[in-house]
CSV table of C-alpha atoms in Angstrom, one decimal:
chain,number,residue,atom,x,y,z
A,74,UNK,CA,3.6,15.0,-7.0
A,75,UNK,CA,1.2,12.5,-8.5
A,76,UNK,CA,-1.6,13.9,-10.7
A,77,UNK,CA,-5.0,12.4,-11.0
A,78,UNK,CA,-7.5,12.6,-13.9
A,79,UNK,CA,-10.5,14.9,-14.0
A,80,UNK,CA,-8.7,17.9,-12.4
A,81,UNK,CA,-8.7,20.1,-15.5
A,82,UNK,CA,-9.5,23.7,-15.0
A,83,UNK,CA,-9.6,26.8,-17.3
A,84,UNK,CA,-6.4,28.7,-17.7
A,85,UNK,CA,-7.8,31.5,-15.6
A,86,UNK,CA,-7.9,29.5,-12.4
A,87,UNK,CA,-4.8,30.0,-10.2
A,88,UNK,CA,-2.5,27.0,-10.4
A,89,UNK,CA,-2.1,27.1,-6.6
A,90,UNK,CA,-5.8,26.3,-6.3
A,91,UNK,CA,-5.8,23.5,-8.8
A,92,UNK,CA,-2.5,21.9,-7.6
A,93,UNK,CA,-3.5,21.9,-3.9
A,94,UNK,CA,-4.7,18.5,-2.6
A,95,UNK,CA,-4.8,16.5,0.7
A,96,UNK,CA,-2.2,13.8,1.1
A,97,UNK,CA,-1.9,11.5,4.0
A,98,UNK,CA,1.8,10.6,3.8
A,99,UNK,CA,4.0,12.9,5.9
A,100,UNK,CA,7.7,13.0,6.6
A,101,UNK,CA,9.0,13.2,10.2
A,102,UNK,CA,9.9,16.9,9.7
A,103,UNK,CA,8.8,19.2,12.5
A,104,UNK,CA,7.4,22.7,12.1
A,105,UNK,CA,8.4,25.6,14.2
A,106,UNK,CA,5.8,27.5,16.2
A,107,UNK,CA,6.6,30.6,14.1
A,108,UNK,CA,6.1,28.8,10.8
A,109,UNK,CA,2.8,27.3,11.9
A,110,UNK,CA,1.5,30.7,13.2
A,111,UNK,CA,2.4,32.3,9.8
A,112,UNK,CA,0.2,29.7,8.1
A,113,UNK,CA,-2.7,30.1,10.5
A,114,UNK,CA,-2.4,33.9,10.3
A,115,UNK,CA,-3.7,33.7,6.8
A,116,UNK,CA,-7.1,32.7,8.2
A,117,UNK,CA,-7.7,36.0,9.9
A,118,UNK,CA,-8.0,37.7,6.5
A,119,UNK,CA,-11.1,35.8,5.5
A,120,UNK,CA,-14.5,37.6,5.0
A,121,UNK,CA,-17.2,37.0,7.5
A,122,UNK,CA,-20.7,38.3,8.2
A,123,UNK,CA,-20.6,41.7,9.8
A,124,UNK,CA,-16.8,41.1,10.1
A,125,UNK,CA,-17.6,38.9,13.1
A,126,UNK,CA,-14.6,36.7,12.5
A,127,UNK,CA,-16.1,33.6,14.3
A,128,UNK,CA,-13.2,31.2,13.6
A,129,UNK,CA,-10.8,30.0,16.3
A,130,UNK,CA,-7.7,27.8,15.7
A,131,UNK,CA,-6.3,25.5,18.4
A,132,UNK,CA,-3.1,23.7,17.5
A,133,UNK,CA,-0.6,21.2,18.8
A,134,UNK,CA,2.8,20.5,17.2
A,135,UNK,CA,4.1,16.9,17.2
A,136,UNK,CA,6.4,16.4,20.2
A,137,UNK,CA,4.7,19.1,22.4
A,138,UNK,CA,2.7,18.5,25.5
A,139,UNK,CA,-0.7,18.7,23.8
A,140,UNK,CA,0.1,16.5,20.9
A,141,UNK,CA,-1.1,13.1,22.2
A,142,UNK,CA,-4.4,14.6,23.4
A,143,UNK,CA,-5.0,16.3,20.1
A,144,UNK,CA,-4.2,13.1,18.2
A,145,UNK,CA,-6.5,11.0,20.5
A,146,UNK,CA,-9.6,12.9,19.5
A,147,UNK,CA,-9.3,11.8,15.9
A,148,UNK,CA,-11.0,8.6,14.7
A,149,UNK,CA,-8.5,5.6,14.7
A,150,UNK,CA,-8.6,5.5,10.9
A,151,UNK,CA,-7.3,9.1,10.9
A,152,UNK,CA,-4.8,8.6,13.7
A,153,UNK,CA,-3.0,5.9,11.6
A,154,UNK,CA,-1.6,8.6,9.3
A,155,UNK,CA,-2.1,11.9,11.1
A,156,UNK,CA,0.3,10.7,13.8
A,157,UNK,CA,3.1,11.5,11.4
A,158,UNK,CA,2.0,15.1,10.7
A,159,UNK,CA,3.9,18.0,12.0
A,160,UNK,CA,0.9,19.7,13.6
A,161,UNK,CA,-2.8,19.2,14.2
A,162,UNK,CA,-5.1,22.2,14.0
A,163,UNK,CA,-8.6,22.2,15.4
A,164,UNK,CA,-11.1,24.7,14.1
A,165,UNK,CA,-14.1,26.0,15.9
A,166,UNK,CA,-16.5,28.9,15.2
A,167,UNK,CA,-18.6,31.1,17.4
A,168,UNK,CA,-22.3,30.4,16.7
A,169,UNK,CA,-23.4,33.9,18.0
A,170,UNK,CA,-22.5,37.4,16.8
A,171,UNK,CA,-23.4,41.0,17.5
A,172,UNK,CA,-25.0,42.7,14.4
A,173,UNK,CA,-24.9,46.4,13.8
A,174,UNK,CA,-28.5,46.8,14.7
A,175,UNK,CA,-28.4,45.6,18.3
A,176,UNK,CA,-25.9,45.3,21.1
A,177,UNK,CA,-27.2,41.8,21.9
A,178,UNK,CA,-25.8,38.6,20.6
A,179,UNK,CA,-27.9,36.7,18.1
A,180,UNK,CA,-27.4,33.4,16.3
A,181,UNK,CA,-25.0,33.6,13.4
A,182,UNK,CA,-26.4,31.7,10.4
A,183,UNK,CA,-23.0,31.9,8.6
A,184,UNK,CA,-20.6,30.9,11.4
A,185,UNK,CA,-19.6,27.6,9.7
A,186,UNK,CA,-19.4,29.2,6.3
A,187,UNK,CA,-17.2,31.9,7.6
A,188,UNK,CA,-14.9,29.5,9.4
A,189,UNK,CA,-14.7,27.4,6.2
A,190,UNK,CA,-13.5,30.5,4.3
A,191,UNK,CA,-10.8,31.0,6.9
A,192,UNK,CA,-9.8,27.4,6.8
A,193,UNK,CA,-9.5,27.5,3.0
A,194,UNK,CA,-7.1,30.4,3.3
A,195,UNK,CA,-5.0,28.4,5.8
A,196,UNK,CA,-4.9,25.5,3.4
A,197,UNK,CA,-3.7,27.7,0.5
A,198,UNK,CA,-1.2,29.4,2.7
A,199,UNK,CA,0.2,26.1,3.8
A,200,UNK,CA,0.5,25.0,0.2
A,201,UNK,CA,2.2,28.3,-0.8
A,202,UNK,CA,4.7,27.8,2.1
A,203,UNK,CA,5.6,24.3,0.9
A,204,UNK,CA,3.6,22.3,3.4
A,205,UNK,CA,0.8,19.8,2.8
A,206,UNK,CA,-2.5,20.0,4.7
A,207,UNK,CA,-5.3,17.5,5.0
A,208,UNK,CA,-8.7,18.5,6.4
A,209,UNK,CA,-10.6,15.9,8.5
A,210,UNK,CA,-14.1,15.9,9.9
A,211,UNK,CA,-13.4,12.5,11.5
A,212,UNK,CA,-13.2,12.8,15.3
A,213,UNK,CA,-14.3,10.0,17.5
A,214,UNK,CA,-16.7,12.1,19.6
A,215,UNK,CA,-17.6,15.6,18.8
A,216,UNK,CA,-18.8,16.4,22.4
A,217,UNK,CA,-15.6,15.0,23.8
A,218,UNK,CA,-13.5,17.1,21.4
A,219,UNK,CA,-15.6,20.1,22.3
A,220,UNK,CA,-15.0,19.6,26.0
A,221,UNK,CA,-11.3,18.7,25.5
A,222,UNK,CA,-10.7,22.0,23.6
A,223,UNK,CA,-12.5,23.8,26.4
A,224,UNK,CA,-14.8,25.5,24.0
A,225,UNK,CA,-17.6,27.7,25.5
A,226,UNK,CA,-21.2,26.6,24.9
A,227,UNK,CA,-21.7,29.1,22.0
A,228,UNK,CA,-18.8,27.6,20.0
A,229,UNK,CA,-19.1,24.7,17.5
A,230,UNK,CA,-16.3,22.3,16.6
A,231,UNK,CA,-15.9,22.4,12.8
A,232,UNK,CA,-13.0,20.3,11.6
A,233,UNK,CA,-9.3,19.4,12.1
A,234,UNK,CA,-6.4,19.9,9.8
A,235,UNK,CA,-3.2,17.9,9.7
A,236,UNK,CA,-0.1,19.8,8.4
A,237,UNK,CA,3.2,18.4,7.5
A,238,UNK,CA,5.8,17.9,4.7
A,239,UNK,CA,4.6,15.5,2.1
A,240,UNK,CA,6.3,12.1,1.9
A,241,UNK,CA,6.2,9.4,-0.8
A,242,UNK,CA,3.0,7.4,-0.8
A,243,UNK,CA,5.1,4.2,-0.3
A,244,UNK,CA,5.4,4.9,3.4
A,245,UNK,CA,1.6,4.3,3.9
A,246,UNK,CA,-0.2,1.0,4.5
A,247,UNK,CA,-1.5,-0.5,1.3
A,248,UNK,CA,-5.1,0.4,1.9
A,249,UNK,CA,-4.2,4.1,2.3
A,250,UNK,CA,-1.5,4.0,-0.4
A,251,UNK,CA,-4.0,3.4,-3.2
A,252,UNK,CA,-5.9,6.5,-2.1
A,253,UNK,CA,-2.9,8.7,-2.1
A,254,UNK,CA,-3.8,10.7,-5.2
A,255,UNK,CA,-5.5,14.1,-5.6
A,256,UNK,CA,-9.3,13.8,-5.4
A,257,UNK,CA,-11.2,14.1,-8.7
A,258,UNK,CA,-13.6,17.0,-9.3
A,259,UNK,CA,-17.0,16.8,-10.9
A,260,UNK,CA,-17.5,18.7,-14.2
A,261,UNK,CA,-18.0,22.4,-13.8
A,262,UNK,CA,-21.4,22.1,-15.6
A,263,UNK,CA,-22.7,20.2,-12.5
A,264,UNK,CA,-22.0,23.0,-10.1
A,265,UNK,CA,-22.5,26.2,-12.0
A,266,UNK,CA,-25.9,27.3,-13.3
A,267,UNK,CA,-27.0,30.3,-15.4
A,268,UNK,CA,-30.2,30.9,-13.4
A,269,UNK,CA,-31.9,28.6,-10.9
A,270,UNK,CA,-30.6,25.3,-9.6
A,271,UNK,CA,-31.0,22.2,-11.7
A,272,UNK,CA,-30.3,18.8,-10.3
A,273,UNK,CA,-28.2,16.7,-12.6
A,274,UNK,CA,-29.3,13.0,-13.3
A,275,UNK,CA,-27.5,10.5,-11.0
A,276,UNK,CA,-25.8,13.4,-9.1
C-alpha cells in the first residue's frame, strides 16, 4: 500500500485509524451479502443523541438487480471508478427524533453528526475486514437520489460509500492514477486548541 507524506501520528493513535484511506482502484472481486452486512452492522454501535440511531444504510452489490440504478445516481466522475466496486452503500439519516421530554417528534440537530459517526465505524470495520472503502458526496442530483431510495420526507441523504478489494493504481486512468495515494492531513496544531477557537493564518 502506498504511503503519502504528512500522515504522521503520535504512537498512541491506533494504526488502523492512521492506515485507513480511500482508494479508487478496485479488483473485480465480489462481496457476499453476509460479509457486507457484517461490515454495515458495525454502524449500529455508534453513539447518537438520545440513542435515536438516525442512520439508515441502503446497499447494492455489483451484479445484483439494484446495482445499475445505485451506480447511476453517482456523478459521472465517480461512476468511472466506482463501477468496479463490490458494493455501493447509500447513507441517510432521520432528521427528526423523539426526546425523553415529549412523545412528539422534534428536529434532530445532530442527525448528520450521528450518521457520520456510524459511517466512520463502517469504514473502520471494512478496513479491519480487509476491504477498502471510499466515501463520496458526489451524486448527480440529491433530490433524484432521495426519491430513488424511496426515503420519507423526514430523512436526509448523507453520502455514499464504495466498498471493494483494493487493486493496483495502474488500472486507473492517468488522471485518477496520480491521485491514488492516501490524503494528507493538516498538522494537529491547526485542529486542536487549548481553550477557544483560533483561526490559523491561510487556513
